[in-house]
CSV table of C-alpha atoms in Angstrom, one decimal:
chain,number,residue,atom,x,y,z
A,1,ASN,CA,-16.7,-13.3,-0.2
A,2,MET,CA,-13.8,-15.7,0.4
A,3,GLN,CA,-11.4,-13.0,1.5
A,4,GLN,CA,-13.6,-10.9,3.8
A,5,LEU,CA,-12.1,-7.5,4.4
A,6,ARG,CA,-12.1,-6.5,8.0
A,7,ALA,CA,-14.3,-3.5,8.7
A,8,VAL,CA,-11.2,-1.2,9.4
A,9,ILE,CA,-9.9,-1.9,5.9
A,10,GLN,CA,-13.2,-1.7,4.1
A,11,SER,CA,-13.8,1.7,5.8
A,12,CYS,CA,-10.6,3.0,4.0
A,13,LEU,CA,-11.8,2.1,0.5
A,14,VAL,CA,-12.8,4.8,-2.0
A,15,CYS,CA,-13.2,5.1,-5.7
A,16,PRO,CA,-9.7,5.1,-7.2
A,17,ILE,CA,-10.8,7.5,-9.9
A,18,CYS,CA,-12.7,10.3,-8.1
A,19,HIS,CA,-12.0,9.3,-4.4
A,20,SER,CA,-15.7,9.3,-3.5
A,21,CYS,CA,-17.3,6.9,-1.1
A,22,LEU,CA,-18.3,3.4,-2.1
A,23,GLU,CA,-21.5,1.4,-1.5
A,24,PHE,CA,-20.8,-2.3,-1.1
A,25,GLU,CA,-23.3,-4.9,-2.5
A,26,ASP,CA,-22.1,-7.5,-5.0
A,27,GLY,CA,-18.9,-5.6,-5.4
A,28,ALA,CA,-18.6,-1.8,-5.0
A,29,THR,CA,-20.3,1.2,-6.6
A,30,CYS,CA,-18.9,4.7,-6.4
A,31,THR,CA,-21.4,7.3,-5.0
A,32,GLY,CA,-19.7,10.0,-7.0
A,33,CYS,CA,-19.0,8.8,-10.6
A,34,SER,CA,-21.2,5.7,-10.4
A,35,ARG,CA,-18.4,3.5,-11.6
A,36,ARG,CA,-18.9,-0.2,-10.6
A,37,PHE,CA,-16.1,-2.5,-9.3
A,38,GLY,CA,-16.5,-6.2,-9.2
A,39,GLN,CA,-14.8,-9.0,-7.4
A,40,THR,CA,-12.2,-11.5,-8.5
A,41,ASP,CA,-12.7,-15.2,-8.5
A,42,SER,CA,-10.8,-15.2,-5.2
A,43,GLY,CA,-13.4,-12.8,-3.7
A,44,GLN,CA,-11.3,-9.6,-3.5
A,45,TYR,CA,-12.6,-6.2,-4.5
A,46,ASP,CA,-11.2,-5.6,-8.0
A,47,PHE,CA,-10.3,-1.9,-8.5
A,48,ARG,CA,-8.3,-2.5,-11.7
A,49,ILE,CA,-9.2,0.1,-14.4
A,50,ASP,CA,-9.9,-1.0,-18.0
A,51,GLU,CA,-9.7,2.4,-19.7
A,52,PRO,CA,-7.0,5.2,-19.7
A,53,VAL,CA,-6.9,7.6,-16.8
A,54,THR,CA,-4.9,10.9,-16.8
A,55,ARG,CA,-2.9,11.8,-13.7
A,56,ASN,CA,-0.5,14.8,-13.6
A,57,VAL,CA,2.6,14.8,-11.4
A,58,GLN,CA,4.6,18.0,-10.9
A,59,GLN,CA,8.2,17.6,-10.0
A,60,VAL,CA,10.4,20.4,-8.6
A,61,LEU,CA,14.1,19.7,-9.0
A,62,PRO,CA,16.3,21.8,-6.8
A,63,PRO,CA,19.5,23.2,-8.3
A,64,GLN,CA,22.6,21.1,-7.7
A,65,SER,CA,25.6,23.4,-7.1
A,66,SER,CA,27.9,20.5,-6.1
A,67,LYS,CA,27.9,16.7,-5.8
A,68,THR,CA,26.1,15.6,-2.7
A,69,GLU,CA,27.6,12.6,-0.9
A,70,LEU,CA,24.9,10.1,0.2
A,71,PRO,CA,25.5,7.8,3.2
A,72,ILE,CA,26.2,4.2,2.4
A,73,GLY,CA,23.9,1.6,4.0
A,74,ILE,CA,20.9,2.2,6.3
A,75,PRO,CA,21.4,3.0,9.9
A,76,THR,CA,19.6,0.7,12.4
A,77,GLY,CA,16.3,2.1,13.6
A,78,PRO,CA,14.8,2.4,17.1
A,79,ASN,CA,12.9,-0.9,17.1
A,80,PRO,CA,15.3,-3.8,16.6
A,81,ILE,CA,14.1,-7.3,15.8
A,82,SER,CA,13.9,-9.7,18.7
A,83,GLU,CA,15.9,-12.9,18.6
A,84,SER,CA,12.6,-14.9,18.6
A,85,GLU,CA,11.3,-13.2,15.4
A,86,SER,CA,12.0,-14.6,12.0
A,87,LEU,CA,12.2,-12.4,9.0
A,88,SER,CA,10.1,-12.7,5.9
A,89,PRO,CA,11.7,-12.5,2.4
A,90,HIS,CA,13.0,-9.0,1.4
A,91,LEU,CA,13.0,-7.8,5.0
A,92,SER,CA,16.3,-7.3,6.6
A,93,ALA,CA,16.8,-6.8,10.4
A,94,THR,CA,17.8,-3.2,9.6
A,95,LEU,CA,14.6,-2.5,7.6
A,96,VAL,CA,12.5,-4.1,10.4
A,97,SER,CA,14.2,-1.9,13.0
A,98,HIS,CA,12.4,1.1,11.3
A,99,PHE,CA,8.9,-0.4,11.7
A,100,PRO,CA,6.9,1.9,13.9
A,101,GLU,CA,5.1,0.7,17.0
A,102,PRO,CA,1.5,0.0,16.0
A,103,ASP,CA,-1.0,2.6,17.3
A,104,GLY,CA,-4.4,1.3,18.2
A,105,ASP,CA,-6.0,-0.2,15.1
A,106,ALA,CA,-2.9,0.6,13.0
A,107,VAL,CA,-3.3,-0.7,9.4
A,108,ILE,CA,-0.2,-1.5,7.4
A,109,LEU,CA,-0.5,-1.3,3.6
A,110,ASP,CA,1.7,-3.9,1.9
A,111,PHE,CA,2.0,-2.3,-1.5
A,112,GLY,CA,2.8,-4.9,-4.1
A,113,CYS,CA,2.2,-7.7,-1.6
A,114,GLY,CA,2.5,-10.6,-4.1
A,115,ASP,CA,1.9,-13.8,-2.4
A,116,GLY,CA,1.5,-12.2,1.0
A,117,LYS,CA,4.9,-13.1,2.3
A,118,HIS,CA,5.0,-10.2,4.9
A,119,ARG,CA,1.5,-10.8,6.3
A,120,GLU,CA,2.3,-13.1,9.2
A,121,PHE,CA,5.3,-11.0,10.2
A,122,CYS,CA,3.3,-7.7,10.1
A,123,GLU,CA,0.3,-9.2,12.0
A,124,ASN,CA,2.7,-10.7,14.6
A,125,ARG,CA,4.0,-7.1,15.1
A,126,GLY,CA,0.5,-5.9,15.9
A,127,PHE,CA,-0.6,-4.4,12.6
A,128,GLU,CA,-3.9,-5.0,10.7
A,129,TRP,CA,-2.5,-6.2,7.3
A,130,CYS,CA,-3.9,-4.9,4.0
A,131,GLY,CA,-2.2,-6.5,1.0
A,132,PHE,CA,-2.5,-4.6,-2.3
A,133,ASP,CA,-1.4,-6.0,-5.6
A,134,ILE,CA,-2.2,-5.9,-9.3
A,135,ASP,CA,-3.0,-9.6,-9.5
A,136,SER,CA,-2.6,-11.8,-6.5
A,137,PRO,CA,-5.1,-14.1,-4.8
A,138,GLN,CA,-3.4,-13.4,-1.5
A,139,ALA,CA,-4.0,-9.6,-1.7
A,140,SER,CA,-6.8,-8.1,0.4
A,141,VAL,CA,-7.6,-5.7,-2.5
A,142,VAL,CA,-6.4,-5.8,-6.2
A,143,GLY,CA,-5.9,-2.7,-8.3
A,144,ASP,CA,-3.5,-0.5,-10.1
A,145,GLY,CA,-0.7,1.1,-8.0
A,146,HIS,CA,-1.1,4.3,-9.9
A,147,LEU,CA,-4.8,4.7,-8.7
A,148,LEU,CA,-5.0,3.5,-5.1
A,149,PRO,CA,-8.6,2.8,-3.9
A,150,PHE,CA,-7.9,4.2,-0.4
A,151,SER,CA,-8.9,7.4,1.2
A,152,ASP,CA,-6.4,10.1,2.1
A,153,ASP,CA,-4.4,9.4,5.3
A,154,SER,CA,-5.6,5.8,5.7
A,155,PHE,CA,-2.3,4.1,6.8
A,156,GLN,CA,0.1,4.7,9.6
A,157,PHE,CA,2.6,2.5,7.9
A,158,ILE,CA,3.3,1.4,4.3
A,159,ILE,CA,5.8,-1.3,3.3
A,160,THR,CA,6.8,-1.9,-0.3
A,161,THR,CA,9.7,-4.2,-1.3
A,162,ALA,CA,10.9,-5.1,-4.7
A,163,VAL,CA,7.9,-3.3,-6.4
A,164,PHE,CA,8.9,0.0,-7.9
A,165,GLU,CA,11.0,-1.6,-10.7
A,166,HIS,CA,7.7,-3.2,-12.0
A,167,ILE,CA,5.6,0.1,-12.0
A,168,LYS,CA,5.2,1.9,-15.3
A,169,ASN,CA,5.2,5.4,-13.7
A,170,PRO,CA,6.8,5.2,-10.2
A,171,PHE,CA,6.4,8.9,-9.6
A,172,VAL,CA,2.6,8.6,-9.9
A,173,ALA,CA,2.6,5.5,-7.6
A,174,ALA,CA,4.8,7.3,-5.0
A,175,LYS,CA,2.4,10.3,-5.0
A,176,GLU,CA,-0.5,7.9,-4.4
A,177,LEU,CA,1.4,6.2,-1.6
A,178,PHE,CA,2.0,9.5,0.2
A,179,ARG,CA,-1.6,10.5,-0.3
A,180,VAL,CA,-2.8,7.5,1.6
A,181,LEU,CA,-0.1,7.7,4.3
A,182,GLU,CA,-1.3,9.5,7.3
A,183,PRO,CA,0.7,12.6,8.5
A,184,GLY,CA,3.7,11.5,10.4
A,185,GLY,CA,3.3,8.0,9.0
A,186,ARG,CA,6.2,5.9,7.7
A,187,LEU,CA,6.9,4.3,4.3
A,188,ILE,CA,9.6,1.7,4.1
A,189,GLY,CA,10.8,0.1,0.9
């Protein structure tokens, strides 16, 4: 496997359909629904689905009695970037200031990681980087953003930049991201 997953990342993987545990040998096999997942030519586990899957998302819209003014811009967070750090594309100093301090073996999910442009920056910040994308040789894992192959509460921190405009159903993807974000975790995008 050219792109070996570190044990901490592999331990987070589950079947994206039924969320059961996986057995790893020449790919991955679900212990619940027996679905088999292969690997890409680049060696990543491939959790892309080749048949329709139904997901329901309930939305509760609160009544709007008057127009709500939204603040313009993003306030600076508690962890400003140091002068010696260089930013990766799509990351502003303001966004980076909201990165949490990594806690122990903190794993960051780079949702829609593309060519892995945030990997070095995140690892330099002390995070174990897990890149996820629909089709990228630089991703740790490939799959569909509507069906994440990670167990509940797997990530302390999720970053996603310039991704949601490419997703067919962003509400389903957002629900999945919050499922895999641990309580009190942070999503920046």
